[in-house]
Tab-separated table of C-alpha atoms in Angstrom:
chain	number	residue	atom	x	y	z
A	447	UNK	CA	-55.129	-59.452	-85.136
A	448	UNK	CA	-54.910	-62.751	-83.890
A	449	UNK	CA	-57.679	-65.279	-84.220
A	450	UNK	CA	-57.967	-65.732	-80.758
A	451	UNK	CA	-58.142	-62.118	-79.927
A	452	UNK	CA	-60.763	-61.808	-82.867
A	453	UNK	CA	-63.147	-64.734	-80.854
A	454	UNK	CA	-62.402	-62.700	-77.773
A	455	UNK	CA	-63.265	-59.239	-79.232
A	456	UNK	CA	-66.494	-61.143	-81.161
A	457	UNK	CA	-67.684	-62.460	-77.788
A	458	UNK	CA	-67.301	-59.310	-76.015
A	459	UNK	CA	-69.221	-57.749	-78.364
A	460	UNK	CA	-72.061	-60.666	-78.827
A	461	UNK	CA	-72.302	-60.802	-74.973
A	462	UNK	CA	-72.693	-56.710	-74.564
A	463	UNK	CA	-75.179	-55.777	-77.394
A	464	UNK	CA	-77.082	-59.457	-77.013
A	465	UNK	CA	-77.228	-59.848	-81.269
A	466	UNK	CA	-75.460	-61.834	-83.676
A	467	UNK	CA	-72.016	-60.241	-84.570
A	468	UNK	CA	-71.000	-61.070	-88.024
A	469	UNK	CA	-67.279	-61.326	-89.413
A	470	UNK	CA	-65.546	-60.497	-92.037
A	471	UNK	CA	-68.526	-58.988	-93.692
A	472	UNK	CA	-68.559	-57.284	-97.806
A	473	UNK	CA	-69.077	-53.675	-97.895
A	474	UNK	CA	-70.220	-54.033	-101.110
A	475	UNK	CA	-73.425	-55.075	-100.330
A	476	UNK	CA	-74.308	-52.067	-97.502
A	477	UNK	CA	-73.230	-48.827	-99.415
A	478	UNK	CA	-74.873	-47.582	-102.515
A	479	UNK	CA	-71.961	-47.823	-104.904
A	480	UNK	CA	-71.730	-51.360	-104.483
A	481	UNK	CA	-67.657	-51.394	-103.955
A	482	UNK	CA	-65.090	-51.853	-101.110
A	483	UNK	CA	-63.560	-54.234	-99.058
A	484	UNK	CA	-64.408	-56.709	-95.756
A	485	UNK	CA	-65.361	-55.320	-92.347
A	486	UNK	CA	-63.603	-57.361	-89.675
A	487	UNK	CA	-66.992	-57.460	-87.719
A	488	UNK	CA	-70.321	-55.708	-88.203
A	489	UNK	CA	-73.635	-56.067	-86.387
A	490	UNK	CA	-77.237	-54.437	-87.561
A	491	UNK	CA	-78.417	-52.470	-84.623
A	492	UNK	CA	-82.601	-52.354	-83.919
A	493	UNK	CA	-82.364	-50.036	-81.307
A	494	UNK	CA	-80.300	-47.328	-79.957
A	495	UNK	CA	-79.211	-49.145	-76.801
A	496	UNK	CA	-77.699	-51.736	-79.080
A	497	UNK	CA	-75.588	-48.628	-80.490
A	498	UNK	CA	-74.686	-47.438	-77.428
A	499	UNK	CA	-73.479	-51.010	-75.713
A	500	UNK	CA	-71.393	-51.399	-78.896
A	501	UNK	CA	-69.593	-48.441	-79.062
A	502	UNK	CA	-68.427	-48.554	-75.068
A	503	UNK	CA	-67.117	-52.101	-75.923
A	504	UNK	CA	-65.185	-50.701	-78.656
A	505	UNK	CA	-63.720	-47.443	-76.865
A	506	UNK	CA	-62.578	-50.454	-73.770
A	507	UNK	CA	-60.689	-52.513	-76.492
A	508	UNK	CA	-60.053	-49.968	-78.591
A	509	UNK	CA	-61.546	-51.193	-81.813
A	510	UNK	CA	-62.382	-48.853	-84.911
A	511	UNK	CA	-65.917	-48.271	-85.121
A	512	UNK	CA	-68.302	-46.658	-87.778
A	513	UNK	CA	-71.854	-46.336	-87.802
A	514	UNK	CA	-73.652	-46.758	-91.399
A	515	UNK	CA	-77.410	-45.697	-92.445
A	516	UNK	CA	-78.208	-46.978	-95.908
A	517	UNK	CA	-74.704	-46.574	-97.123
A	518	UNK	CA	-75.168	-43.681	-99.019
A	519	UNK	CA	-72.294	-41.596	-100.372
A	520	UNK	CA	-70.233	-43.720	-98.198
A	521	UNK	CA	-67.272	-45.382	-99.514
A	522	UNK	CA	-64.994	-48.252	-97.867
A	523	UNK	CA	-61.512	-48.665	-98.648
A	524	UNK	CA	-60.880	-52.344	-101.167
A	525	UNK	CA	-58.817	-53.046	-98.299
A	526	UNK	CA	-61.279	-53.346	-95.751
A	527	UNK	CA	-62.117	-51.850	-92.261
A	528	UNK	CA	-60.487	-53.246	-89.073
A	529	UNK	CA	-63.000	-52.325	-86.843
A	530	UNK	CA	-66.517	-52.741	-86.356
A	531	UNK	CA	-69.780	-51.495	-88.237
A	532	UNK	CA	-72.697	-51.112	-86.566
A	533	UNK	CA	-75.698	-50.666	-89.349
A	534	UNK	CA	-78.206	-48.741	-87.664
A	535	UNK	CA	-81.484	-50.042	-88.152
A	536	UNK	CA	-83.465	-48.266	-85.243
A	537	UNK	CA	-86.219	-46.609	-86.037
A	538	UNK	CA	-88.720	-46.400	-83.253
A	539	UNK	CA	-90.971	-43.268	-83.341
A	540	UNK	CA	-93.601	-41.177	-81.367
A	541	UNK	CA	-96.211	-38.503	-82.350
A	542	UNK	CA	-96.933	-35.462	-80.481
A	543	UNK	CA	-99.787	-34.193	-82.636
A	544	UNK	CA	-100.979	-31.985	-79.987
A	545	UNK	CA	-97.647	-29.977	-81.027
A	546	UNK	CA	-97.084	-31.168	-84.662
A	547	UNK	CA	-93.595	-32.838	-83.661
A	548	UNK	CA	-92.233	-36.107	-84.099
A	549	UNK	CA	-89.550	-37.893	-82.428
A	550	UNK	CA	-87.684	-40.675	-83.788
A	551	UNK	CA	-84.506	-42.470	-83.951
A	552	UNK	CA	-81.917	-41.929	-86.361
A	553	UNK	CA	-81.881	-45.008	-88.321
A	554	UNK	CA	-85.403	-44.886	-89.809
A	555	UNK	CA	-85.245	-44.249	-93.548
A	556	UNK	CA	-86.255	-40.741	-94.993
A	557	UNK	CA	-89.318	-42.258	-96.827
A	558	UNK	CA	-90.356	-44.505	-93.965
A	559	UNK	CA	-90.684	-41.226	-91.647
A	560	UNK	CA	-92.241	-38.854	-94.938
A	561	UNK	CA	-95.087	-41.570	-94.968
A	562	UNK	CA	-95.420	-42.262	-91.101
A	563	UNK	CA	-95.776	-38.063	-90.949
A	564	UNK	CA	-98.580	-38.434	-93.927
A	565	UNK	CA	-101.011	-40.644	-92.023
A	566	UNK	CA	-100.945	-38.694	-89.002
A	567	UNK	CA	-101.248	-35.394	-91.055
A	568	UNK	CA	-98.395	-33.990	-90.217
A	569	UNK	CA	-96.173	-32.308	-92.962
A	570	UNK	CA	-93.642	-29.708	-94.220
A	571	UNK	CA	-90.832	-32.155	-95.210
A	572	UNK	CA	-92.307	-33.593	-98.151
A	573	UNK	CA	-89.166	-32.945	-100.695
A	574	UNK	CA	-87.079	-35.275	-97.888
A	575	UNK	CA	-89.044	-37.986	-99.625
A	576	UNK	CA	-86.507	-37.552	-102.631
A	577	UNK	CA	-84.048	-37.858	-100.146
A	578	UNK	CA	-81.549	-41.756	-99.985
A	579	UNK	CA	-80.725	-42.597	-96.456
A	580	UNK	CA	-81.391	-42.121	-92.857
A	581	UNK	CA	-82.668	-39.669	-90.378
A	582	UNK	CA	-79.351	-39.564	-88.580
A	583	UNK	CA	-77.311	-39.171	-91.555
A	584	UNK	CA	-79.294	-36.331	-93.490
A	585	UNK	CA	-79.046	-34.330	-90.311
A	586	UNK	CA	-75.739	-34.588	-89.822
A	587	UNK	CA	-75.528	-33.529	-93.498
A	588	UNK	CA	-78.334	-30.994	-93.494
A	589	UNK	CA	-79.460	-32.759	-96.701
A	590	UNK	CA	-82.033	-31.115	-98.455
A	591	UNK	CA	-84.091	-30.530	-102.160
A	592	UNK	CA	-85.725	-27.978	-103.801
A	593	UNK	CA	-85.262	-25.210	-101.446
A	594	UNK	CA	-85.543	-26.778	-98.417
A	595	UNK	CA	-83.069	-28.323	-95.975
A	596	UNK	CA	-83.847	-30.806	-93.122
A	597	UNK	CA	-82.056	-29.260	-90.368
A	598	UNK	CA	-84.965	-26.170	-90.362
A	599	UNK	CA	-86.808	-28.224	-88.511
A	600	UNK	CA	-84.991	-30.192	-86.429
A	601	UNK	CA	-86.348	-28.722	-83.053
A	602	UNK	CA	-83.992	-31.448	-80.695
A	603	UNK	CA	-81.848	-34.460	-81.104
A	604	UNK	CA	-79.834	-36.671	-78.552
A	605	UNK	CA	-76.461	-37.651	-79.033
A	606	UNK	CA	-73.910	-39.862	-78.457
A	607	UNK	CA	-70.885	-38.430	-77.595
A	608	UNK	CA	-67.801	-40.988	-76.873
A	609	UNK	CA	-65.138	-39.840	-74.396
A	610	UNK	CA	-62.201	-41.355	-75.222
A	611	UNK	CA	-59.828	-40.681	-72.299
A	612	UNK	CA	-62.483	-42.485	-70.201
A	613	UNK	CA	-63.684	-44.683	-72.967
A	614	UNK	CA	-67.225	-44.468	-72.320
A	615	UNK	CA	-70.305	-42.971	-74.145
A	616	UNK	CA	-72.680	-40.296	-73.052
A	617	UNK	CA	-76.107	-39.209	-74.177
A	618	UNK	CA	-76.933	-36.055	-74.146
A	619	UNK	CA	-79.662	-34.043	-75.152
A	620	UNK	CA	-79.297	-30.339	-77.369
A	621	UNK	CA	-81.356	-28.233	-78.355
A	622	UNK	CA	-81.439	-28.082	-82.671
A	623	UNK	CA	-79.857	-25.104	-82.759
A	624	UNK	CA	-76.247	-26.986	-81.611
A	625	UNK	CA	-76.063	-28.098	-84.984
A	626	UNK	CA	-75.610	-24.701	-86.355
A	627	UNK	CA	-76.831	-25.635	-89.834
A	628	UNK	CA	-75.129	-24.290	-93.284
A	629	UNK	CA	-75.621	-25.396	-96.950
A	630	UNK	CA	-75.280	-29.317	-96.894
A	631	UNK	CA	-73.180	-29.100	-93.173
A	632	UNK	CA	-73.623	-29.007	-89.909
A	633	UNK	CA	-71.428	-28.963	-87.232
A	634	UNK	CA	-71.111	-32.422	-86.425
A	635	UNK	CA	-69.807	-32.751	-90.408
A	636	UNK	CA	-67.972	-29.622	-90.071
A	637	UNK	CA	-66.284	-30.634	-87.444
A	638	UNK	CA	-65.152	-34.888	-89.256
A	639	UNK	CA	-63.830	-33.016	-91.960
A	640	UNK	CA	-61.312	-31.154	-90.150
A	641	UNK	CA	-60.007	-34.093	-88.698
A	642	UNK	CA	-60.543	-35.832	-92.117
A	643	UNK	CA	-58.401	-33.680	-93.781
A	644	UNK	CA	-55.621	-34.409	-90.975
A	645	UNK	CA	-55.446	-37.534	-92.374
A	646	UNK	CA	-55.160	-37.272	-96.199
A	647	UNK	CA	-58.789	-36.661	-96.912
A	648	UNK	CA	-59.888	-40.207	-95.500
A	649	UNK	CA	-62.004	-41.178	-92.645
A	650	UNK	CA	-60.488	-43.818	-90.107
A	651	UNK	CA	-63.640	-44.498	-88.275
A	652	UNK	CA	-66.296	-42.690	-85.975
A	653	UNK	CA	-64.851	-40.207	-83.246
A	654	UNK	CA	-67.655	-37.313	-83.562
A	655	UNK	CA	-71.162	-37.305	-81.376
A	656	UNK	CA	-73.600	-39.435	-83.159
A	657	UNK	CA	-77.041	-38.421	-83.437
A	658	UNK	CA	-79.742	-41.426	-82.110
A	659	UNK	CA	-82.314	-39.831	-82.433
A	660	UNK	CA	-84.418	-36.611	-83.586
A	661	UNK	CA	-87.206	-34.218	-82.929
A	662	UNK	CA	-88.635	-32.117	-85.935
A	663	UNK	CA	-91.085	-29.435	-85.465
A	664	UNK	CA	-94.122	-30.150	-88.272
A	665	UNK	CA	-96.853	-28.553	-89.918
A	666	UNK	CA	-100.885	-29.875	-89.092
A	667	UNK	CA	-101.657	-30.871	-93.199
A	668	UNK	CA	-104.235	-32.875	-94.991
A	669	UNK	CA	-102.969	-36.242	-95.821
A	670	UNK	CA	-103.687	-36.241	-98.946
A	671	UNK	CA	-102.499	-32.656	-99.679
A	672	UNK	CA	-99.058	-34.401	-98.572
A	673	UNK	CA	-99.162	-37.112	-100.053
A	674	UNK	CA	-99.881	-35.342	-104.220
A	675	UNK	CA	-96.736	-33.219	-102.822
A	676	UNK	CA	-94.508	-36.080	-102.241
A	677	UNK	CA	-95.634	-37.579	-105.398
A	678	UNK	CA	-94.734	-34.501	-107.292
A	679	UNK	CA	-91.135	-34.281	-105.583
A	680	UNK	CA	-90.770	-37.660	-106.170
A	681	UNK	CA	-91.513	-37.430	-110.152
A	682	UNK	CA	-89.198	-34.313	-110.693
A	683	UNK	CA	-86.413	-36.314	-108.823
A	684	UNK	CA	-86.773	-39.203	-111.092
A	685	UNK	CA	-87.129	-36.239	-114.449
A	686	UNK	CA	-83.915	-35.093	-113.487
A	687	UNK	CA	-81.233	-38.076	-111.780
A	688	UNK	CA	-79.880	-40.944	-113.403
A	689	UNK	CA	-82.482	-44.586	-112.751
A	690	UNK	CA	-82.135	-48.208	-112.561
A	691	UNK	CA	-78.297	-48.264	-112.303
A	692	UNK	CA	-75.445	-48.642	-110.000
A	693	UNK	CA	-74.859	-44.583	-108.661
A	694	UNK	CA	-73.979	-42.690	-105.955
A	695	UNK	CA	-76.097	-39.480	-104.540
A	696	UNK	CA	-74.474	-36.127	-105.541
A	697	UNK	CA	-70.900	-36.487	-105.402
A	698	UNK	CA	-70.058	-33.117	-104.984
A	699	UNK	CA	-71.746	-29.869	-103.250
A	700	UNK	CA	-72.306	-27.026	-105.003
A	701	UNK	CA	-69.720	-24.472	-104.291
A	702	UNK	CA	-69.786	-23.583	-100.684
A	703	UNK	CA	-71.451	-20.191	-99.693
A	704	UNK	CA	-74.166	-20.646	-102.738
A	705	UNK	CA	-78.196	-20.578	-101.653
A	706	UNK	CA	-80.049	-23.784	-101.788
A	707	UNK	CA	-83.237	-21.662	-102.949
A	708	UNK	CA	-84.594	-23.757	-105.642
A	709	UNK	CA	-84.959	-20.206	-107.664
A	710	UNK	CA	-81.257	-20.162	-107.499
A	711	UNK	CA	-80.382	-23.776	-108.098
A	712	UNK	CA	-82.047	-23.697	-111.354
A	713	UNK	CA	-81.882	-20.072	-111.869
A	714	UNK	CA	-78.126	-19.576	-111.942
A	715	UNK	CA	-77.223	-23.281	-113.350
A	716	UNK	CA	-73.501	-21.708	-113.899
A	717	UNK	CA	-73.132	-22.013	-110.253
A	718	UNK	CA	-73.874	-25.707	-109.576
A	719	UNK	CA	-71.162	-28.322	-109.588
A	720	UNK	CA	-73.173	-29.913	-112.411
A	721	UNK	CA	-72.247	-27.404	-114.458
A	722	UNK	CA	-68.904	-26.647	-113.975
A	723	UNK	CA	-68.040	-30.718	-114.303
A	724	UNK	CA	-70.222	-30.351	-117.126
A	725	UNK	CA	-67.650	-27.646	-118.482
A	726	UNK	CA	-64.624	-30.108	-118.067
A	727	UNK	CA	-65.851	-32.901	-119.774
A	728	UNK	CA	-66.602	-34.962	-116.857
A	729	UNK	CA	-68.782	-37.200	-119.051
A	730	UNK	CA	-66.458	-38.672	-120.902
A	731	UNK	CA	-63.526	-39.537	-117.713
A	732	UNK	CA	-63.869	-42.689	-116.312
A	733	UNK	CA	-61.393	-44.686	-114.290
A	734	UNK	CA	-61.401	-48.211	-114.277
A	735	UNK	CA	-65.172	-49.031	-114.139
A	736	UNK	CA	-66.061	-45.936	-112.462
A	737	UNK	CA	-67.404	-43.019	-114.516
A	738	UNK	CA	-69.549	-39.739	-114.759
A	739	UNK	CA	-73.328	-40.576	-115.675
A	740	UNK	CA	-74.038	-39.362	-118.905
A	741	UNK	CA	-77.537	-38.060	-117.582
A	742	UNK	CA	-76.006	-35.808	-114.703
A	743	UNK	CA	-72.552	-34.944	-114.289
A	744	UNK	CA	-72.627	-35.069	-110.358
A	745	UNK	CA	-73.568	-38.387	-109.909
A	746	UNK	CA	-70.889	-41.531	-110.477
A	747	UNK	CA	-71.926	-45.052	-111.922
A	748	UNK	CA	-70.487	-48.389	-112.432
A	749	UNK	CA	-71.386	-51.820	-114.210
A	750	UNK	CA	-70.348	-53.115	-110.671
A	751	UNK	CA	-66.655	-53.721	-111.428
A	752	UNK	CA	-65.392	-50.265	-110.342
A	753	UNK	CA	-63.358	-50.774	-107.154
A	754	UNK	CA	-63.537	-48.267	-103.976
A	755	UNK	CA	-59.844	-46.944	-105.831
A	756	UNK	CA	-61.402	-45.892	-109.102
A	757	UNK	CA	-64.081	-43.710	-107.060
A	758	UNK	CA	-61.551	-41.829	-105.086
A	759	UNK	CA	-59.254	-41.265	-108.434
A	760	UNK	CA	-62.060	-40.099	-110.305
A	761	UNK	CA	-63.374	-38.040	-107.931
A	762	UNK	CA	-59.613	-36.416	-106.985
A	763	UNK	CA	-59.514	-35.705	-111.149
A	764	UNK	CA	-62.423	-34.214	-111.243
A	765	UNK	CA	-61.500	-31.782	-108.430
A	766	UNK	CA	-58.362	-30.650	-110.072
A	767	UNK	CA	-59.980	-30.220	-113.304
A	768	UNK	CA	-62.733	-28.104	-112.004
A	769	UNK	CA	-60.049	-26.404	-109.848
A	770	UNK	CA	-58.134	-25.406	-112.848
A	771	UNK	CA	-61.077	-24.253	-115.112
A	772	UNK	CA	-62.764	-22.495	-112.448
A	773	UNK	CA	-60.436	-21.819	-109.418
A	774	UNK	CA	-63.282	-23.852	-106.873
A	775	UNK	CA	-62.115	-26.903	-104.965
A	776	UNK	CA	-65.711	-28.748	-105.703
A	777	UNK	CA	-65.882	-30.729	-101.558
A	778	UNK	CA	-66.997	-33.961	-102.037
A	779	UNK	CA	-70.114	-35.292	-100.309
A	780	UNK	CA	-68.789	-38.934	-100.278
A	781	UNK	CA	-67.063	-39.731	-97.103
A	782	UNK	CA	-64.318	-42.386	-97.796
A	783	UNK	CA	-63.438	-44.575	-95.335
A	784	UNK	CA	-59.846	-46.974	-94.653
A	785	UNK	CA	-56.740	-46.856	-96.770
A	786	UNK	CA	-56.661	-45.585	-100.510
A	787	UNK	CA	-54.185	-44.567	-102.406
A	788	UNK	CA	-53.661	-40.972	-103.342
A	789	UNK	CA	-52.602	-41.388	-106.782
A	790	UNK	CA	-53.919	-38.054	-108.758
């Protein structure tokens, strides 16, 4: 691009969304692995208006666009993203207590909502506590702990869903049950990894519905009942995960088709990716700066001088490795985004 056309597209964008566009912004300092490349422009939305303004400015001048949570298991390319990314900060929320539900919008962080929920005493999603990231991005995920997975009680969400041959947005409203929920999927994530794979296992931007915002179906609970429950979740997730070190969230799922019952998580260890990484000495590969934590074999670390390249080659190893030993394509969780190189 030229500069010119980069003040136009910045103005467009500052004049639409009313916020302060920034340019040529680090990755590095909005994912949780710490590596990747510039952003040509990026912008930290408070509300989901601001989301919505953005992403019709980009679908008129047809500008890449991705929208980020915290940055977990996300991954930009060293080379950058030509586009903008809109970190979604909005997080506005409302009780209906009469009911036990809660509505709120997508960018509020997991923990923010767990404690909101406690003072009202409303529970039943304790273990999300445990959870890195958004509202908006565990339900696209259907993240869950312990037995329990978010998207159970997701009872509605609204969505933005960009129509390209038009290029405008629309919000519309479905009822939970559109997300059709599996093991760590949904189909919002079902659907970006078919067209993922499409294009050499990399994502080139945003192009499914987004979710703005949520409402979960809750349980009437005494507050501080929820509160000793979070605690405990919160203690056996710090027992059991690497601490106080550059690392990603679970790199891989476990095998597709397996039961997220916590009986069977720990019950059957043989069929967790832990163990089957475990089996082909994942512990001692590293690439570059990037390597296996030596305290759980499905979580990645770095001293902070891995580059975005070393995660993707480490995790593509990995895969073929387990692949070999075990016949199971282990799916990554971490959703890489721009131009790598596909050198394994």
């Amino acid at each position: 691009m030229t500069k010119i056309k980069n003040r136009r597209i910045e103005s467009a964008l500052q004049e639409k969304i009313d916020a302060k566009v920034l340019t040529d912004i680090s990755m590095k300092e909005y994912t949780t692995m710490r590596v990747g490349g510039k952003a040509r422009y990026l912008f930290k939305a408070l509300k989901s208006s601001q989301i919505i303004d953005a992403i019709n400015v980009c679908l008129q001048r047809n500008i890449a666009y991705f929208v980020l949570g915290r940055g977990g298991n996300v991954v930009f390319s060293d080379k950058g993203f030509d586009g903008l990314v809109i970190l979604n900060l909005a997080k506005e929320i409302h009780f209906d207590l009469i009911r036990g539900q809660v509505s709120a919008e997508s960018g509020i962080t997991n923990s923010e909502l767990v404690m909101a929920l406690a003072t009202e005493g409303l529970g039943g999603i304790e273990f999300f506590a445990t959870i890195p990231g958004t509202l908006g991005g565990s339900i696209y995920g259907n993240a869950g702990a312990y037995g329990w997975e978010i998207g159970s009680f997701v009872r509605e969400i609204i969505l933005l869903v960009p129509n390209f041959k038009l290029s405008v947005v629309e919000v519309v409203k479905k009822n939970g049950k559109y997300l059709k929920p599996f093991y760590r999927s949904t189909i919002l994530k079902r659907s970006q990894l078919s067209i993922i794979k499409r294009s050499q296992g990399v994502s080139w931007g945003s192009c499914q519905p987004i979710i703005l915002s949520a409402t979960l179906q809750l349980q009437h609970k005494n507050t501080e009942q929820i509160i000793r429950e979070i605690n405990k979740f919160i203690e056996l997730r710090r027992s059991r995960q690497p601490k106080n070190i550059i690392c990603s969230g679970s790199t891989f799922k476990n095998p597709l088709g397996r039961s997220s019952r916590e009986k069977e998580v720990y019950g059957d260890i043989r069929k967790t990716a832990a163990y089957m990484l475990d089996q082909v000495g994942a512990k001692k590969i590293r690439v570059g700066d990037a390597r296996v934590s030596k305290r759980h074999a499905n979580f990645f670390t770095h001293s902070g001088k891995a580059s975005a390249q070393d995660i993707k080659d480490l995790v593509d190893i990995l895969q073929k490795k387990v692949y070999a030993e075990f016949k199971v394509k282990l799916e990554p969780e971490i959703e890489f985004v721009g131009e790598f190189e596909n050198n394994y």
